[in-house]
Coordinates of C-alpha atoms in Angstrom, one line a residue:
M1 CA -60.0 -35.7 -13.6
S2 CA -58.7 -32.6 -13.1
L3 CA -55.3 -31.8 -13.6
A4 CA -54.4 -31.0 -10.4
L5 CA -55.5 -34.5 -9.4
I6 CA -53.4 -35.8 -12.3
A7 CA -50.4 -34.0 -10.9
S8 CA -51.0 -35.6 -7.3
S9 CA -50.3 -39.2 -9.1
V10 CA -47.2 -38.5 -11.0
S11 CA -43.8 -39.2 -8.3
C12 CA -41.3 -37.0 -8.6
S13 CA -37.6 -37.6 -8.4
D14 CA -35.2 -35.5 -6.1
I15 CA -31.4 -36.5 -7.3
L16 CA -28.8 -34.2 -8.5
D17 CA -30.2 -34.5 -12.5
K18 CA -28.1 -33.4 -15.2
G19 CA -29.2 -36.0 -17.0
P20 CA -32.3 -35.4 -20.3
L21 CA -36.1 -36.0 -20.0
D22 CA -36.1 -38.7 -17.7
S23 CA -39.3 -40.9 -19.2
F24 CA -39.9 -38.2 -22.2
T25 CA -38.0 -37.7 -25.2
E26 CA -37.3 -34.1 -27.0
N27 CA -40.0 -34.6 -28.9
D28 CA -42.3 -36.0 -26.9
V29 CA -42.3 -33.0 -24.5
W30 CA -42.0 -30.2 -26.2
S31 CA -44.2 -30.9 -29.2
S32 CA -47.4 -29.8 -27.7
P33 CA -48.7 -27.4 -24.4
D34 CA -50.1 -30.4 -23.1
M35 CA -47.2 -32.7 -22.8
V36 CA -45.0 -29.6 -21.4
Q37 CA -47.7 -29.1 -18.8
A38 CA -47.2 -33.0 -17.9
F39 CA -43.4 -32.3 -17.9
L40 CA -44.4 -29.8 -15.1
Y41 CA -46.7 -32.1 -13.5
P42 CA -43.7 -33.8 -11.1
P43 CA -41.9 -30.2 -10.1
L44 CA -45.5 -28.9 -9.3
N45 CA -46.1 -32.1 -6.9
Y46 CA -42.7 -31.7 -5.3
A47 CA -43.0 -28.1 -4.6
T48 CA -46.1 -28.0 -3.2
G49 CA -44.6 -31.1 -1.0
R50 CA -41.9 -29.4 0.1
L51 CA -44.2 -26.4 1.6
I52 CA -46.3 -28.6 3.7
Y53 CA -45.0 -29.1 7.5
E54 CA -47.2 -30.2 10.2
D55 CA -46.3 -28.6 13.7
K56 CA -44.2 -31.1 15.2
W57 CA -41.3 -28.9 16.1
T58 CA -43.4 -26.3 17.6
D59 CA -45.5 -25.8 21.1
N60 CA -48.5 -26.6 19.3
D61 CA -47.9 -30.2 19.3
I62 CA -47.3 -33.0 21.5
I63 CA -45.2 -35.8 19.9
Q64 CA -45.1 -39.5 19.5
D65 CA -42.8 -42.1 17.7
D66 CA -41.2 -39.4 15.8
G67 CA -37.4 -39.6 16.7
T68 CA -36.6 -37.3 13.9
A69 CA -38.6 -34.3 15.7
S70 CA -37.9 -34.8 19.0
S71 CA -34.2 -35.3 17.7
I72 CA -34.7 -31.4 16.2
N73 CA -36.5 -30.2 19.2
R74 CA -34.1 -31.2 21.4
E75 CA -31.4 -29.7 19.3
Q76 CA -29.7 -33.4 19.1
I77 CA -28.8 -33.2 15.4
D78 CA -25.4 -32.7 14.3
R79 CA -24.3 -31.1 11.0
Y80 CA -24.5 -34.0 9.1
H81 CA -28.2 -34.2 9.3
D82 CA -29.9 -33.4 5.8
A83 CA -33.1 -31.2 6.3
G84 CA -33.5 -31.5 2.6
W85 CA -30.8 -30.1 1.1
N86 CA -30.9 -31.9 -2.8
I87 CA -33.4 -30.3 -4.2
Y88 CA -31.7 -30.1 -8.0
G89 CA -33.7 -32.6 -9.9
D90 CA -36.9 -30.7 -10.2
I91 CA -34.9 -27.7 -10.6
R92 CA -33.7 -28.9 -14.0
K93 CA -36.6 -29.6 -15.0
C94 CA -38.1 -26.2 -14.3
N95 CA -34.9 -25.1 -15.9
L96 CA -35.1 -27.1 -18.8
A97 CA -38.7 -25.8 -19.4
I98 CA -38.0 -22.1 -19.4
R99 CA -34.9 -22.6 -21.8
K100 CA -36.8 -24.4 -24.2
L101 CA -39.7 -22.8 -23.9
S102 CA -37.8 -19.2 -24.8
E103 CA -36.9 -21.2 -27.8
N104 CA -40.3 -22.1 -28.8
T105 CA -41.6 -20.4 -31.8
V106 CA -44.7 -23.1 -32.3
F107 CA -46.6 -22.6 -29.5
S108 CA -49.1 -19.6 -28.7
E109 CA -47.9 -16.4 -27.4
N110 CA -50.5 -17.5 -24.3
D111 CA -49.1 -21.0 -24.2
R112 CA -45.6 -20.1 -24.2
T113 CA -45.9 -17.5 -21.0
N114 CA -48.1 -19.5 -19.2
L115 CA -45.5 -22.2 -19.0
I116 CA -42.8 -20.3 -18.4
A117 CA -44.4 -18.3 -15.3
Q118 CA -45.3 -21.8 -13.9
A119 CA -42.1 -23.0 -14.4
K120 CA -40.4 -19.8 -12.8
M121 CA -43.0 -20.2 -10.0
L122 CA -42.6 -24.1 -9.2
R123 CA -38.5 -23.1 -9.2
A124 CA -39.3 -19.7 -6.8
M125 CA -41.4 -22.2 -4.4
I126 CA -38.7 -25.1 -4.4
Y127 CA -35.6 -22.4 -3.7
F128 CA -38.0 -20.8 -0.7
S129 CA -38.7 -24.1 0.9
S130 CA -34.8 -24.4 0.4
A131 CA -34.3 -21.1 2.0
R132 CA -36.1 -21.6 4.8
L133 CA -34.2 -24.1 6.0
F134 CA -30.6 -23.1 4.8
G135 CA -30.7 -19.3 4.2
K136 CA -28.6 -19.0 1.3
V137 CA -28.4 -21.8 -1.0
M138 CA -26.5 -23.2 -4.5
L139 CA -28.5 -21.2 -7.1
V140 CA -28.5 -22.9 -10.4
D141 CA -31.0 -20.9 -12.7
R142 CA -30.2 -22.5 -16.1
V143 CA -29.5 -25.9 -17.6
I144 CA -25.9 -27.3 -16.5
D145 CA -24.1 -29.3 -19.2
P146 CA -24.0 -32.9 -18.5
S147 CA -19.9 -32.5 -18.4
E148 CA -20.1 -29.7 -16.0
D149 CA -19.1 -29.0 -12.5
M150 CA -21.8 -29.1 -10.6
R151 CA -20.0 -28.1 -7.1
F152 CA -21.0 -24.5 -7.0
P153 CA -20.7 -22.3 -3.8
R154 CA -24.0 -20.6 -2.2
T155 CA -25.3 -17.3 -2.8
E156 CA -22.6 -14.5 -1.1
T157 CA -25.6 -13.4 1.1
V158 CA -28.9 -14.5 2.3
K159 CA -30.3 -11.4 0.2
D160 CA -29.2 -13.3 -2.6
T161 CA -31.1 -15.9 -2.5
Y162 CA -34.3 -14.1 -1.7
D163 CA -33.7 -11.4 -4.5
F164 CA -33.5 -14.0 -6.8
I165 CA -37.2 -16.0 -5.4
I166 CA -38.7 -12.6 -5.5
R167 CA -37.7 -12.1 -9.1
D168 CA -38.8 -14.9 -10.5
L169 CA -42.6 -14.8 -8.6
Q170 CA -42.7 -10.9 -9.9
E171 CA -42.1 -12.2 -13.3
A172 CA -44.6 -15.4 -13.3
A173 CA -47.6 -13.5 -11.5
P174 CA -48.6 -11.3 -14.4
D175 CA -48.2 -14.1 -17.1
L176 CA -50.6 -17.1 -15.1
P177 CA -53.8 -17.0 -15.7
V178 CA -56.2 -15.2 -12.6
S179 CA -58.8 -18.6 -12.5
A180 CA -57.7 -21.9 -13.3
E181 CA -58.5 -25.5 -12.7
T182 CA -58.4 -26.8 -8.7
G183 CA -55.0 -27.1 -8.0
M184 CA -52.9 -25.5 -10.5
L185 CA -50.8 -21.9 -10.1
T186 CA -52.7 -18.7 -11.0
Q187 CA -52.1 -15.3 -10.1
G188 CA -53.5 -15.4 -6.9
A189 CA -50.9 -17.9 -5.7
A190 CA -48.0 -16.1 -7.3
Y191 CA -49.1 -13.0 -5.1
A192 CA -49.9 -15.1 -1.8
L193 CA -46.7 -16.7 -2.0
L194 CA -44.5 -13.5 -3.2
A195 CA -45.7 -11.8 -0.1
E196 CA -45.0 -14.6 2.1
V197 CA -41.4 -14.8 0.7
A198 CA -41.1 -11.1 1.3
L199 CA -42.4 -11.0 4.4
H200 CA -39.9 -14.4 5.5
G201 CA -36.8 -12.8 4.1
A202 CA -37.1 -9.5 5.8
A203 CA -36.2 -11.6 8.8
Y204 CA -33.4 -13.0 7.2
I205 CA -31.9 -10.7 5.1
E206 CA -29.0 -8.3 5.8
E207 CA -30.4 -4.9 4.6
G208 CA -33.2 -4.2 2.8
Q209 CA -36.0 -5.2 4.7
D210 CA -38.1 -2.0 4.6
E211 CA -38.3 -2.8 1.0
Y212 CA -39.1 -6.4 1.6
Y213 CA -42.1 -5.2 3.6
E214 CA -43.4 -3.1 0.9
I215 CA -42.6 -5.6 -1.3
A216 CA -45.3 -8.1 0.7
K217 CA -47.5 -5.0 1.2
T218 CA -48.2 -4.2 -2.7
A219 CA -48.1 -8.6 -3.7
S220 CA -50.7 -8.6 -1.0
E221 CA -52.9 -5.6 -2.2
T222 CA -52.6 -7.2 -5.4
L223 CA -53.7 -10.2 -4.3
F224 CA -57.0 -8.7 -2.5
A225 CA -57.7 -6.5 -5.8
L226 CA -58.5 -9.6 -8.0
G227 CA -61.8 -10.2 -6.5
Q228 CA -61.0 -13.9 -6.5
Y229 CA -61.5 -15.3 -3.2
S230 CA -63.4 -14.7 -0.1
L231 CA -63.2 -16.2 3.4
D232 CA -64.8 -19.7 3.9
T233 CA -68.0 -19.8 6.3
D234 CA -67.8 -23.0 7.1
Y235 CA -64.3 -23.4 9.0
E236 CA -64.3 -27.2 9.8
A237 CA -65.1 -28.1 6.3
L238 CA -62.5 -26.2 4.7
F239 CA -60.2 -28.5 6.5
N240 CA -62.7 -31.8 6.8
D241 CA -64.3 -32.7 3.9
Y242 CA -62.7 -32.7 0.5
D243 CA -65.8 -32.4 -1.8
H244 CA -66.7 -28.8 0.2
A245 CA -62.8 -27.9 -0.1
M246 CA -62.7 -28.3 -3.7
S247 CA -65.5 -25.4 -4.1
S248 CA -64.0 -23.4 -1.4
P249 CA -64.0 -19.6 -2.6
E250 CA -60.9 -19.2 0.1
I251 CA -58.3 -21.7 -0.8
I252 CA -55.7 -20.6 -3.3
L253 CA -53.5 -23.3 -3.8
A254 CA -53.7 -26.7 -2.0
Q255 CA -52.0 -30.0 -2.5
W256 CA -54.9 -32.9 -3.9
K257 CA -54.8 -36.2 -3.3
H258 CA -57.2 -38.6 -5.1
E259 CA -58.4 -41.7 -4.0
N260 CA -57.6 -43.5 -7.0
N261 CA -53.8 -43.4 -6.0
T262 CA -54.1 -42.3 -2.3
T263 CA -54.7 -44.4 1.1
F264 CA -55.1 -42.9 4.4
S265 CA -51.6 -44.2 5.0
G266 CA -50.5 -42.1 2.8
T267 CA -52.3 -38.7 4.5
W268 CA -51.9 -37.1 7.8
M269 CA -55.0 -38.5 9.1
Q270 CA -53.5 -42.3 9.4
Y271 CA -50.8 -40.1 12.0
L272 CA -53.7 -37.4 13.8
V273 CA -56.2 -40.5 14.6
P274 CA -56.1 -42.4 17.8
N275 CA -55.7 -46.2 17.6
M276 CA -58.2 -47.9 20.2
S277 CA -61.1 -50.1 20.6
N278 CA -63.4 -51.8 22.4
A279 CA -61.4 -55.0 22.6
K280 CA -58.1 -52.7 23.3
M281 CA -59.8 -50.7 26.4
Q282 CA -59.7 -51.8 30.3
A283 CA -62.6 -53.2 31.3
F284 CA -63.0 -50.2 33.9
A285 CA -63.2 -47.8 30.8
H286 CA -66.3 -46.3 29.4
P287 CA -68.6 -45.7 27.4
Q288 CA -67.7 -48.2 24.6
L289 CA -66.8 -47.4 21.7
N290 CA -68.7 -47.2 18.0
D291 CA -65.7 -46.8 16.1
N292 CA -62.6 -49.3 16.0
F293 CA -60.3 -46.4 16.0
E294 CA -56.9 -47.8 13.6
G295 CA -54.4 -44.5 13.7
W296 CA -50.9 -44.8 14.2
P297 CA -51.0 -41.6 16.5
A298 CA -47.9 -39.3 16.5
M299 CA -48.9 -36.0 17.3
F300 CA -51.5 -34.4 20.0
P301 CA -52.5 -31.0 20.5
S302 CA -50.8 -29.5 23.3
V303 CA -52.2 -27.5 26.4
D304 CA -50.4 -24.7 25.4
L305 CA -52.6 -24.6 22.2
V306 CA -55.7 -24.5 23.6
N307 CA -55.0 -22.3 26.4
D308 CA -54.6 -20.1 23.4
Y309 CA -58.2 -20.5 22.2
E310 CA -60.1 -17.4 23.8
V311 CA -63.6 -17.7 25.6
I312 CA -66.6 -15.4 24.8
D313 CA -67.7 -14.5 28.3
E314 CA -71.4 -13.7 29.5
D315 CA -70.8 -10.3 28.8
G316 CA -69.7 -10.5 25.6
T317 CA -65.9 -9.8 25.7
A318 CA -63.1 -12.2 24.8
K319 CA -61.0 -13.7 27.8
D320 CA -58.4 -16.5 28.7
W321 CA -60.4 -19.1 29.6
D322 CA -59.3 -18.6 33.3
E323 CA -60.4 -15.4 33.7
T324 CA -64.1 -15.7 32.7
S325 CA -66.7 -15.4 34.8
Y326 CA -67.7 -19.2 34.1
Y327 CA -64.4 -20.5 35.3
Q328 CA -64.7 -17.8 38.9
D329 CA -68.0 -19.5 39.4
Y330 CA -66.6 -23.1 39.1
L331 CA -64.0 -22.3 41.1
A332 CA -66.5 -21.0 43.9
N333 CA -69.1 -23.4 43.5
G334 CA -67.8 -26.7 41.6
G335 CA -69.6 -27.9 38.4
Y336 CA -68.1 -29.6 35.4
V337 CA -65.1 -29.1 34.1
S338 CA -66.3 -28.9 30.7
D339 CA -68.7 -25.6 31.3
A340 CA -66.1 -24.1 33.3
I341 CA -63.2 -24.4 30.3
Y342 CA -64.4 -25.5 27.0
K343 CA -67.9 -23.5 27.0
N344 CA -68.2 -20.4 24.2
R345 CA -64.6 -20.8 23.1
D346 CA -63.6 -19.6 19.6
S347 CA -65.1 -21.4 17.3
R348 CA -62.0 -22.6 15.5
F349 CA -61.4 -24.7 19.0
Y350 CA -64.6 -27.0 18.3
A351 CA -63.4 -27.2 14.6
T352 CA -59.6 -28.1 15.2
V353 CA -59.8 -30.3 18.9
V354 CA -61.4 -32.7 20.0
H355 CA -61.9 -32.6 24.1
D356 CA -63.1 -34.6 26.6
S357 CA -66.9 -35.5 26.3
T358 CA -67.3 -35.0 22.4
M359 CA -68.1 -37.1 19.2
Y360 CA -65.6 -38.1 17.4
F361 CA -66.4 -40.1 14.3
N362 CA -69.3 -41.8 15.3
S363 CA -68.4 -42.1 19.3
L364 CA -68.7 -40.2 22.4
I365 CA -64.9 -39.7 23.2
T366 CA -63.8 -39.0 26.6
L367 CA -60.6 -38.0 27.8
R368 CA -61.3 -37.7 31.4
D369 CA -59.5 -40.7 34.0
R370 CA -61.3 -44.1 33.2
G371 CA -62.6 -42.7 30.0
N372 CA -62.8 -44.6 26.7
M373 CA -59.3 -42.2 25.3
H374 CA -57.4 -41.8 28.5
W375 CA -53.8 -42.9 28.4
N376 CA -54.1 -45.2 31.2
S377 CA -57.6 -47.1 29.5
I378 CA -55.5 -49.3 26.8
T379 CA -54.2 -52.5 27.6
N380 CA -51.1 -52.5 26.0
G381 CA -49.5 -49.5 27.7
G382 CA -49.5 -45.7 26.4
W383 CA -49.3 -46.2 22.6
G384 CA -52.6 -45.4 21.3
P385 CA -55.1 -43.0 23.2
S386 CA -54.3 -39.6 23.5
L387 CA -51.3 -38.2 25.6
S388 CA -52.0 -34.8 26.1
G389 CA -55.7 -35.3 27.2
Y390 CA -56.6 -33.9 23.5
L391 CA -57.0 -35.8 19.7
W392 CA -57.0 -33.7 16.5
R393 CA -59.8 -33.0 14.9
K394 CA -58.8 -30.6 12.2
G395 CA -57.1 -32.2 9.0
V396 CA -59.5 -35.6 9.6
Y397 CA -62.4 -36.5 7.6
T398 CA -64.9 -37.8 10.2
K399 CA -67.5 -39.0 7.7
Q400 CA -65.7 -42.0 6.4
I401 CA -63.8 -44.8 8.6
L402 CA -60.1 -44.4 9.0
Y403 CA -58.0 -47.6 8.2
H404 CA -54.6 -47.3 6.8
S405 CA -54.8 -49.3 3.4
Y406 CA -58.5 -48.0 2.6
P407 CA -58.6 -45.7 -0.3
T408 CA -59.1 -41.9 0.1
N409 CA -59.3 -38.6 -1.5
Y410 CA -57.2 -35.8 0.7
H411 CA -56.3 -32.2 0.5
Y412 CA -53.5 -30.2 2.1
I413 CA -53.8 -26.3 1.6
L414 CA -50.8 -24.2 1.3
L415 CA -52.2 -20.8 0.4
R416 CA -55.6 -19.3 1.3
L417 CA -57.2 -15.9 2.0
G418 CA -57.2 -16.2 5.7
R419 CA -53.6 -16.9 5.4
S420 CA -52.7 -13.8 3.5
Y421 CA -54.8 -11.4 5.5
L422 CA -52.4 -12.2 8.4
N423 CA -49.4 -12.1 6.5
Y424 CA -50.8 -8.2 5.3
A425 CA -51.6 -7.9 8.8
E426 CA -48.1 -8.8 9.8
V427 CA -46.8 -6.7 7.3
M428 CA -48.8 -3.5 8.6
L429 CA -47.5 -4.4 12.3
R430 CA -44.2 -4.1 10.7
L431 CA -44.9 -0.6 9.0
G432 CA -46.5 0.4 12.2
D433 CA -49.8 1.0 10.9
V434 CA -51.7 -0.5 14.0
Q435 CA -55.2 0.5 12.8
T436 CA -55.0 -1.6 9.5
A437 CA -53.2 -4.3 11.2
I438 CA -56.1 -5.1 13.2
E439 CA -58.7 -4.9 10.1
Y440 CA -56.8 -7.4 9.1
I441 CA -56.9 -9.6 12.1
N442 CA -60.2 -9.0 13.0
K443 CA -61.4 -10.7 9.4
T444 CA -60.2 -14.1 10.6
R445 CA -61.2 -13.8 14.0
T446 CA -64.7 -12.5 13.8
E447 CA -65.8 -14.9 10.4
H448 CA -63.8 -17.7 11.5
G449 CA -63.5 -17.5 15.3
G450 CA -67.0 -15.9 16.0
L451 CA -64.8 -13.2 18.2
P452 CA -65.9 -9.7 19.0
E453 CA -63.6 -7.7 17.0
L454 CA -60.4 -6.2 18.6
S455 CA -60.1 -2.4 19.2
A456 CA -58.7 -0.1 16.7
G457 CA -56.9 1.5 19.5
M458 CA -54.7 -0.9 21.0
S459 CA -51.2 -0.3 21.2
L460 CA -49.0 -1.7 18.8
E461 CA -47.3 -4.1 21.6
D462 CA -50.8 -5.5 22.5
A463 CA -51.4 -5.6 18.8
W464 CA -48.3 -7.8 17.9
K465 CA -49.7 -9.8 21.3
A466 CA -53.3 -10.3 19.7
Y467 CA -51.9 -11.1 16.1
K468 CA -49.3 -14.3 17.2
R469 CA -52.2 -15.6 18.8
E470 CA -55.0 -14.9 16.2
R471 CA -52.1 -16.8 13.5
R472 CA -51.7 -19.5 15.7
V473 CA -55.1 -20.4 16.4
E474 CA -55.9 -19.7 12.8
L475 CA -53.4 -21.6 11.0
V476 CA -52.6 -24.8 13.4
H477 CA -51.3 -28.1 11.4
E478 CA -50.9 -25.7 8.0
G479 CA -47.3 -25.9 7.9
D480 CA -47.2 -22.2 9.3
R481 CA -46.0 -22.0 13.5
Y482 CA -42.5 -22.8 12.8
W483 CA -41.6 -20.8 10.9
C484 CA -43.4 -18.1 12.5
L485 CA -41.8 -18.7 15.2
L486 CA -38.5 -18.4 13.4
R487 CA -39.2 -15.2 11.9
W488 CA -40.4 -13.2 14.8
G489 CA -37.7 -14.2 16.6
K490 CA -35.1 -13.5 14.1
A491 CA -36.6 -10.1 13.5
D492 CA -36.9 -9.2 17.1
G493 CA -33.0 -10.3 17.4
K494 CA -33.7 -13.2 20.2
A495 CA -31.1 -15.3 21.0
V496 CA -33.9 -18.0 22.4
V497 CA -37.5 -18.9 20.8
D498 CA -39.3 -19.1 23.9
E499 CA -41.8 -21.1 22.4
L500 CA -39.5 -23.3 21.4
T501 CA -38.6 -23.9 24.9
K502 CA -41.5 -25.1 26.5
V503 CA -42.2 -27.3 28.9
H504 CA -45.4 -29.2 28.1
Q505 CA -47.9 -31.0 30.2
S506 CA -50.9 -32.9 29.7
I507 CA -54.5 -32.1 31.3
S508 CA -56.1 -34.9 33.7
I509 CA -59.7 -34.7 34.3
S510 CA -61.6 -36.7 37.2
E511 CA -63.6 -39.6 35.9
D512 CA -66.7 -37.8 37.2
G513 CA -65.9 -34.5 35.2
K514 CA -65.3 -32.5 38.3
S515 CA -62.2 -31.7 38.6
F516 CA -58.7 -31.5 37.0
E517 CA -55.3 -30.9 36.7
F518 CA -52.3 -30.3 34.5
V519 CA -49.5 -33.5 34.9
A520 CA -46.3 -34.3 33.4
I521 CA -47.2 -36.0 30.1
P522 CA -47.1 -40.0 30.7
Y523 CA -44.9 -42.3 29.1
Q524 CA -42.7 -39.5 26.8
E525 CA -42.2 -36.5 28.8
A526 CA -38.4 -36.5 28.2
F527 CA -39.6 -37.1 24.4
N528 CA -41.0 -34.0 24.0
E529 CA -38.6 -31.7 26.0
R530 CA -38.0 -28.4 23.9
V531 CA -34.3 -26.7 23.5
F532 CA -33.8 -24.0 21.3
T533 CA -30.3 -21.9 20.4
S534 CA -29.5 -19.1 17.9
K535 CA -28.0 -22.0 15.5
R536 CA -31.6 -23.5 15.0
Y537 CA -32.4 -20.3 12.8
L538 CA -31.4 -22.4 9.7
F539 CA -30.2 -26.2 9.5
P540 CA -27.2 -27.2 8.5
V541 CA -25.6 -27.8 4.9
P542 CA -25.4 -31.5 5.2
E543 CA -21.9 -32.3 5.8
N544 CA -21.9 -34.8 3.6
E545 CA -22.7 -32.4 1.0
R546 CA -19.7 -30.2 2.2
I547 CA -17.2 -33.5 1.9
N548 CA -18.6 -33.9 -1.7
N549 CA -18.9 -30.0 -2.8
P550 CA -15.7 -27.8 -0.7
S551 CA -17.4 -24.6 -2.6
L552 CA -20.2 -24.6 0.1
D553 CA -20.0 -23.0 3.4
Q554 CA -21.8 -24.1 6.6
N555 CA -24.5 -22.3 9.0
E556 CA -23.5 -20.5 11.9
G557 CA -23.2 -22.9 14.7
W558 CA -22.8 -26.0 12.4

């Protein structure tokens, strides 16, 4: 088993820890580089876990059975809501490793500097996850004595927080290995994260935006110059095939879960797959399923997301689905909905979304009226099949039967080259270099999407529109969309992020497959309402934390 898979099996604690070394003794931990590496496994698992997000807070998902996400989306949380404030148990482990290794005179210089770099990068990852949520954080950059008062204030400015994170990454990057075992930290991971930290931070800091964009630009270019990564030619397998992903040339950093300690209920798959079987279907529903679907569905692709996947028309140009010759012919002469709106879509659409009359696992899935996955085709009400008229394919291993207690491998991709290309494109747009931005948008657009290249002569305004669309379809369900929408809104001074106020609908296709309409979401329309005001750019500092620590100030609006 690789180091990364061992790391995923180690649990971690998220308490304000000022104690010694948990289950490790001083002599055990600092006696060898291998023991220090083992000591850093829980912070690694914790840090990667903090960066994993679904899209339930965005316009990509129609959600079901998640009251927390619905409360956030409708702004029904208050200042007592805790989005994940207490990170300090694992921060302490990082600080302790940095101090002990800095004092170490026994390890080789290579081992010592590599382990310090890992600890600094882990600390940066954890603080970045908090900075995205809260802006300013309570920075602890040293080991706190058990007798010392932990009631520290947050940083004076948001920039102070991001400056600290950036400095950790800049110091860590050159001391990390260029290549390492799957799942471990590398120079590439540090530079990829540094670019994203600087890009996101630029939208929130009080001053110094241009400096941050230059940091993101340089980090991206350094990453590319390493020559360690290339775009994966199989976009679907990148997310849906564990063995393929393990050797993918595109993945820079992922969290890997091994079947020895992982079941389906411990992965996203449990919540992406529907719950339906022939025994649960109405007598009129058809065709019969070849699988028993035993998921606990919590989210479905939104119609709004699906509409962003372009179509290659007969003339070879990419268009919106309702502007193509296929759709115009359908309006004039009728025909099947599938030919009118699903034909020749962006290749990533078929790798990401299950639509009407497609294979899923071993079954032909029909999402039309009286189909085997239509919301009215289940005997016990609306829970089980799709609420939007679509199901998720991305992130689901369809080669094996899903049952909550069955063991499974699984992986969550955190950083990959396609994401870094798009980060670089965004930086170039901020710096006014449209031609270079288009060059990097086209890399994922053509390789993964199979779409024709965008013109290098696009205006800045059109390039931004194309970029935002490309990022959405390329990185859907990769923990990216929510932070992008906030970053863009914040950088552009918007009081309201329109995408987070969407009124969502479902697609309803007739039984014969020849007509369709967009309808209100069945059963959970109110649950999927979206509200956004400017206070949502940051979460509240939990009021209970402020009661315990009067030094903590509150974010605006809470």
